[in-house]
Coordinates of C-alpha atoms in Angstrom, one line a residue:
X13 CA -45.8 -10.1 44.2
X14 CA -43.6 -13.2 42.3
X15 CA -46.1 -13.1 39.3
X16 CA -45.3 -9.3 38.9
X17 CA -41.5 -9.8 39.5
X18 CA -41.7 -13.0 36.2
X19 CA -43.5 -10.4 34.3
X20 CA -40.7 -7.8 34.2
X21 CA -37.5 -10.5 34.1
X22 CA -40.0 -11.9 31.2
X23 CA -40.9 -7.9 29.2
X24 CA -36.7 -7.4 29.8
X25 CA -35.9 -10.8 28.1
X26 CA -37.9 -9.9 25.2
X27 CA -36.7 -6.4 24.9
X28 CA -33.1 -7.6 25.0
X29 CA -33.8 -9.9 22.3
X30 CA -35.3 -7.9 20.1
X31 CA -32.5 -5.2 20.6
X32 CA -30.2 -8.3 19.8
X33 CA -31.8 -9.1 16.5
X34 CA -32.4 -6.2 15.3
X35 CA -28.1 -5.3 15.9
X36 CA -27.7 -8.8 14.2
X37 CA -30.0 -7.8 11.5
X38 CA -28.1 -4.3 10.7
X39 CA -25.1 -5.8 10.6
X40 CA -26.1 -8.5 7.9
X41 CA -27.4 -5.5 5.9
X42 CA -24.0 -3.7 5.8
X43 CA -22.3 -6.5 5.1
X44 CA -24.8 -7.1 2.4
X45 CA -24.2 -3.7 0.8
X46 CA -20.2 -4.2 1.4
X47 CA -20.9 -7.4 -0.4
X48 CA -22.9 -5.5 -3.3
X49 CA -20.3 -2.5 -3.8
X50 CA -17.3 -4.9 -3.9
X51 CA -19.4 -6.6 -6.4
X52 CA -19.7 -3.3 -8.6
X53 CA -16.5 -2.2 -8.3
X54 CA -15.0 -5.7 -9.3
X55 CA -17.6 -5.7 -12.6
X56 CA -16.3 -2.7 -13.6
X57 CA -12.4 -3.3 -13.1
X58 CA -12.7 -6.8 -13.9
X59 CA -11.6 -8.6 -11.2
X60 CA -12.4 -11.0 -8.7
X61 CA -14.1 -10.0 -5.3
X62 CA -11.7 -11.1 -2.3
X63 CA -13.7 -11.4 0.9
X64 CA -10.7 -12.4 2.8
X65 CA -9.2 -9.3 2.5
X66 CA -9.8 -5.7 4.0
X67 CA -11.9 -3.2 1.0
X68 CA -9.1 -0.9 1.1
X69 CA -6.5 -3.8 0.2
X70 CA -9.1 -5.0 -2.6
X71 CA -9.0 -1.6 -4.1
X72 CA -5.5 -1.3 -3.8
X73 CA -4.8 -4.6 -5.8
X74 CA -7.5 -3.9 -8.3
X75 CA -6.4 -0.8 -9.2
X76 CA -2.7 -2.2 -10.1
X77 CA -4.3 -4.7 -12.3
X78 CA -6.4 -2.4 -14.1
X79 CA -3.0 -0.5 -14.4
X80 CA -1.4 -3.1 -15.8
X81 CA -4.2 -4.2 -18.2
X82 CA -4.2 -0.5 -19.5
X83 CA -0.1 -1.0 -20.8
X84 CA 0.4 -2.1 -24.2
X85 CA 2.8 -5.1 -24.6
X86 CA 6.8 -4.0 -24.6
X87 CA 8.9 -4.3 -27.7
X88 CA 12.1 -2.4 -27.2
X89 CA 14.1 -6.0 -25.7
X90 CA 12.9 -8.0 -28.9
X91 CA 15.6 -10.4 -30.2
X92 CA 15.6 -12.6 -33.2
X93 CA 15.5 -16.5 -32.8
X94 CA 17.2 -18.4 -35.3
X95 CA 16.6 -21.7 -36.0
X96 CA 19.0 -23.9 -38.3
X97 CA 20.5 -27.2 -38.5
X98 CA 24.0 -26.3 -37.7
X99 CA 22.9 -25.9 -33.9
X100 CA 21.7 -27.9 -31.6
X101 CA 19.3 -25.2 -30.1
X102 CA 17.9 -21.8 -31.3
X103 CA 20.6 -19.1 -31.3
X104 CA 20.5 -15.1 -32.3
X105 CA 23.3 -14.8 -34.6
X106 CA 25.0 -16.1 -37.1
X107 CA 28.6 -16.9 -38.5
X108 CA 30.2 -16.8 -41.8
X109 CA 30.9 -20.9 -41.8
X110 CA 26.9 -21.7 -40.3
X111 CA 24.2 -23.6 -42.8
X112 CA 24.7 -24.2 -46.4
X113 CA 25.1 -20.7 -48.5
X114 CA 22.0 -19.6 -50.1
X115 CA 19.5 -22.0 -47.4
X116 CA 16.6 -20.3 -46.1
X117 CA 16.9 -20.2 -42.3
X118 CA 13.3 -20.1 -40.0
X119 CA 13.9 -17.1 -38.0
X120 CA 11.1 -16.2 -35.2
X121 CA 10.8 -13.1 -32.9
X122 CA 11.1 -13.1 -28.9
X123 CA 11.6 -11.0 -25.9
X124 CA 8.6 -9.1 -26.4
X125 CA 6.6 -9.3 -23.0
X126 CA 3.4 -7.9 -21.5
X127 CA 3.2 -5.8 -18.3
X128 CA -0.2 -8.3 -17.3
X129 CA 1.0 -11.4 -18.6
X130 CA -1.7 -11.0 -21.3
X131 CA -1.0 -13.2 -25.0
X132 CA 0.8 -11.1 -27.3
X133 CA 0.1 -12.0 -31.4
X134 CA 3.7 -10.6 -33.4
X135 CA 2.3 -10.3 -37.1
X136 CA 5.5 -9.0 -39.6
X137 CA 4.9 -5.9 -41.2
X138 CA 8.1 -5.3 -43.2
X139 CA 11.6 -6.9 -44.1
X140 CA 13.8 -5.1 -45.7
X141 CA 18.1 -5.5 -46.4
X142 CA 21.0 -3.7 -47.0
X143 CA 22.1 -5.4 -50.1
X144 CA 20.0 -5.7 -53.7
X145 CA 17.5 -9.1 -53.7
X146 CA 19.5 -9.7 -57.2
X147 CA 22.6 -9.0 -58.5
X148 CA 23.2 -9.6 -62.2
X149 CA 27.0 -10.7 -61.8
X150 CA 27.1 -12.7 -58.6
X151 CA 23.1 -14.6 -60.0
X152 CA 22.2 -14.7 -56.1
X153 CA 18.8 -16.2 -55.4
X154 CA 15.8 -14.4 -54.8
X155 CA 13.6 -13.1 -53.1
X156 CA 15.8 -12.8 -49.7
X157 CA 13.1 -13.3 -47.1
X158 CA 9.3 -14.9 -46.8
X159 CA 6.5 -14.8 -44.7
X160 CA 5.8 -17.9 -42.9
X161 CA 2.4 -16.7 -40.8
X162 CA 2.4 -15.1 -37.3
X163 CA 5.7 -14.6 -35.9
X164 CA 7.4 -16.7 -38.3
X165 CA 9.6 -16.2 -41.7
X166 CA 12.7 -17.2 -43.7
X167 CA 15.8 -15.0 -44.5
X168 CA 18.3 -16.2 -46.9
X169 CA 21.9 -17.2 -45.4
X170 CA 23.8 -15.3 -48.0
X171 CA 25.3 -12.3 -48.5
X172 CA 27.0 -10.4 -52.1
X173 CA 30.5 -9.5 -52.7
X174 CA 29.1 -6.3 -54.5
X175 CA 27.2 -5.3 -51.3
X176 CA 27.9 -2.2 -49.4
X177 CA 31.9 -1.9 -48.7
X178 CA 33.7 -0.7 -45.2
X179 CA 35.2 2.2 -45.3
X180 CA 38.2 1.2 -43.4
X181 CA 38.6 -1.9 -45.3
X182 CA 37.1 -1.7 -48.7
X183 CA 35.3 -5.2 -47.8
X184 CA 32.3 -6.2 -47.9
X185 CA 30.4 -5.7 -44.9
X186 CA 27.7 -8.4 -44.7
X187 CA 24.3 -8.2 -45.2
X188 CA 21.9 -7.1 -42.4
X189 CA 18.2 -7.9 -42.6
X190 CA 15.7 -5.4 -40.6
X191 CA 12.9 -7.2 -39.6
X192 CA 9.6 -4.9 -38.6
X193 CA 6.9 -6.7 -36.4
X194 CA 3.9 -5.2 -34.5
X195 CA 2.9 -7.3 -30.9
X196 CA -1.0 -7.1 -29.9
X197 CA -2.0 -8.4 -26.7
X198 CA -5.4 -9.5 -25.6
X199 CA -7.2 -6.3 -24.7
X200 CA -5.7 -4.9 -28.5
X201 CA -3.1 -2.5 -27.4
X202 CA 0.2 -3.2 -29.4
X203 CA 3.7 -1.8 -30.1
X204 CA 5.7 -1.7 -32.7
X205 CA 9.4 -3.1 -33.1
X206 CA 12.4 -4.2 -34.9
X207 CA 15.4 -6.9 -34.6
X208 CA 18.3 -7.1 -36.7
X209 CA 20.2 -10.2 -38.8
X210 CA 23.3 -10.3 -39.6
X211 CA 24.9 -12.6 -42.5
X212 CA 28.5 -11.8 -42.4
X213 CA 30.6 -12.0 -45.3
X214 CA 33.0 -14.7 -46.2
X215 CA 35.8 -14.3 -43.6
X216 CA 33.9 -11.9 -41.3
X217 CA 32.3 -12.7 -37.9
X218 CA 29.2 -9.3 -37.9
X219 CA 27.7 -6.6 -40.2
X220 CA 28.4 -3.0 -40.3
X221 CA 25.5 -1.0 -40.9
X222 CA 25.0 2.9 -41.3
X223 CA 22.3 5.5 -41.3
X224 CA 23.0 6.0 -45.0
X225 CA 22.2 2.1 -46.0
X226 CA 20.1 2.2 -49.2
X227 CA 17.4 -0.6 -48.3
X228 CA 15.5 -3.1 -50.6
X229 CA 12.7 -5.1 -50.1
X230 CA 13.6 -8.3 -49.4
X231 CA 10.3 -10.0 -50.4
X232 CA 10.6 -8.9 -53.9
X233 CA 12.7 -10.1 -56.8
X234 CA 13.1 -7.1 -59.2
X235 CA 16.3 -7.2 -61.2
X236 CA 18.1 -4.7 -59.6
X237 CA 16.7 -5.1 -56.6
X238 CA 13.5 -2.9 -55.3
X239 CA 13.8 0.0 -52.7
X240 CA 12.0 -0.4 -49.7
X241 CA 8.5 1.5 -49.4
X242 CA 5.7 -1.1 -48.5
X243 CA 4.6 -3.1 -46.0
X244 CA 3.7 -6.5 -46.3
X245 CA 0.2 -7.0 -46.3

């Protein structure tokens, strides 16, 4: 009678275990083809597969960084960054008693930013002025502006007497250089922008400027000064 009993304690052992492993082994495979689909989604969203964290939270998070990685970089807060001698750091503006009158001044672009902290590249497409490159009378220098590579030129610090008057006061009202850039980040979406600088006629602190400015090229050095059409290549 005892060997019978060991026989059926011993067949519901066995049974149990196998019922055991094979619950064990299921569970391995789902978590093996959990494993495998976070692994396909993060290939194709590019990120990084979290296994820390619930599937619906790793989706969540994915799909705002795809998002962001899908927004071109943001150019309407760009500010010029001008950098002379005068001043002990980098400043955006300038005065009528700054460097030395007719100096080139480095000027570089900022505030441009990028929704996914992505690298942006600024490349200068076009610089144009208010005032003539040359003026027979006044023999200012010329050209008015140079290319200096990625995000990086000169602008002359001078402005003409025979430049564009103010209405109000017959003076003259400076001369304001428009500075066109175009910011690319990584995954090559870009925007395009434009910052302003001002050199402020003798006595003058700003620049006015109106929508019926004629505007030269200030790259060029034509003798009456060049209307602006192109883009520097």
């Amino acid at each position: 009678m005892q060997p019978c009993s060991s026989r059926k304690v011993g067949l519901y052992s066995y049974l149990w275990l196998m019922v055991l492993l094979s619950h064990q082994q299921q569970l391995a495979e789902a978590r093996e083809l959990q494993d495998v689909g976070h692994l396909q989604l993060s290939a194709q969203l590019g990120t990084k597969v979290n296994h820390n964290r619930p599937l619906g939270a790793t989706l969540t998070d994915a799909a705002h960084v795809t998002d962001r990685f899908n927004l071109a970089p943001v150019c309407s807060h760009a500010y010029p960054i001008i950098h002379h001698p005068t001043m002990h750091q980098p400043s955006t503006g300038l005065t009528s008693s700054g460097p030395s009158w007719g100096s080139y001044l480095p000027v570089s672009i900022g505030g441009v930013t990028d929704p996914a902290d992505q690298h942006v590249v600024i490349a200068l497409s076009k610089i144009e002025q208010n005032e003539p490159t040359y003026n027979q009378h006044s023999k200012d220098s010329c050209p008015d502006a140079q290319v200096n590579g990625l995000n990086s030129l000169f602008v002359r610090y001078e402005s003409s007497d025979a430049g564009p008057k103010d209405d109000a006061t017959s003076l003259p009202r400076g001369r304001t250089y428009f500075i066109h850039f175009k910011a690319r980040n990584e995954a090559g979406l870009s925007c395009d922008g434009m910052v302003n600088v001002c050199v402020p006629s003798t006595g003058h602190s700003s620049c006015v400027t109106t929508d019926n400015d004629m505007l030269y090229d200030s790259s060029t050095c034509a003798p009456h000064g060049q209307m602006s059409s192109l883009s520097i290549d």
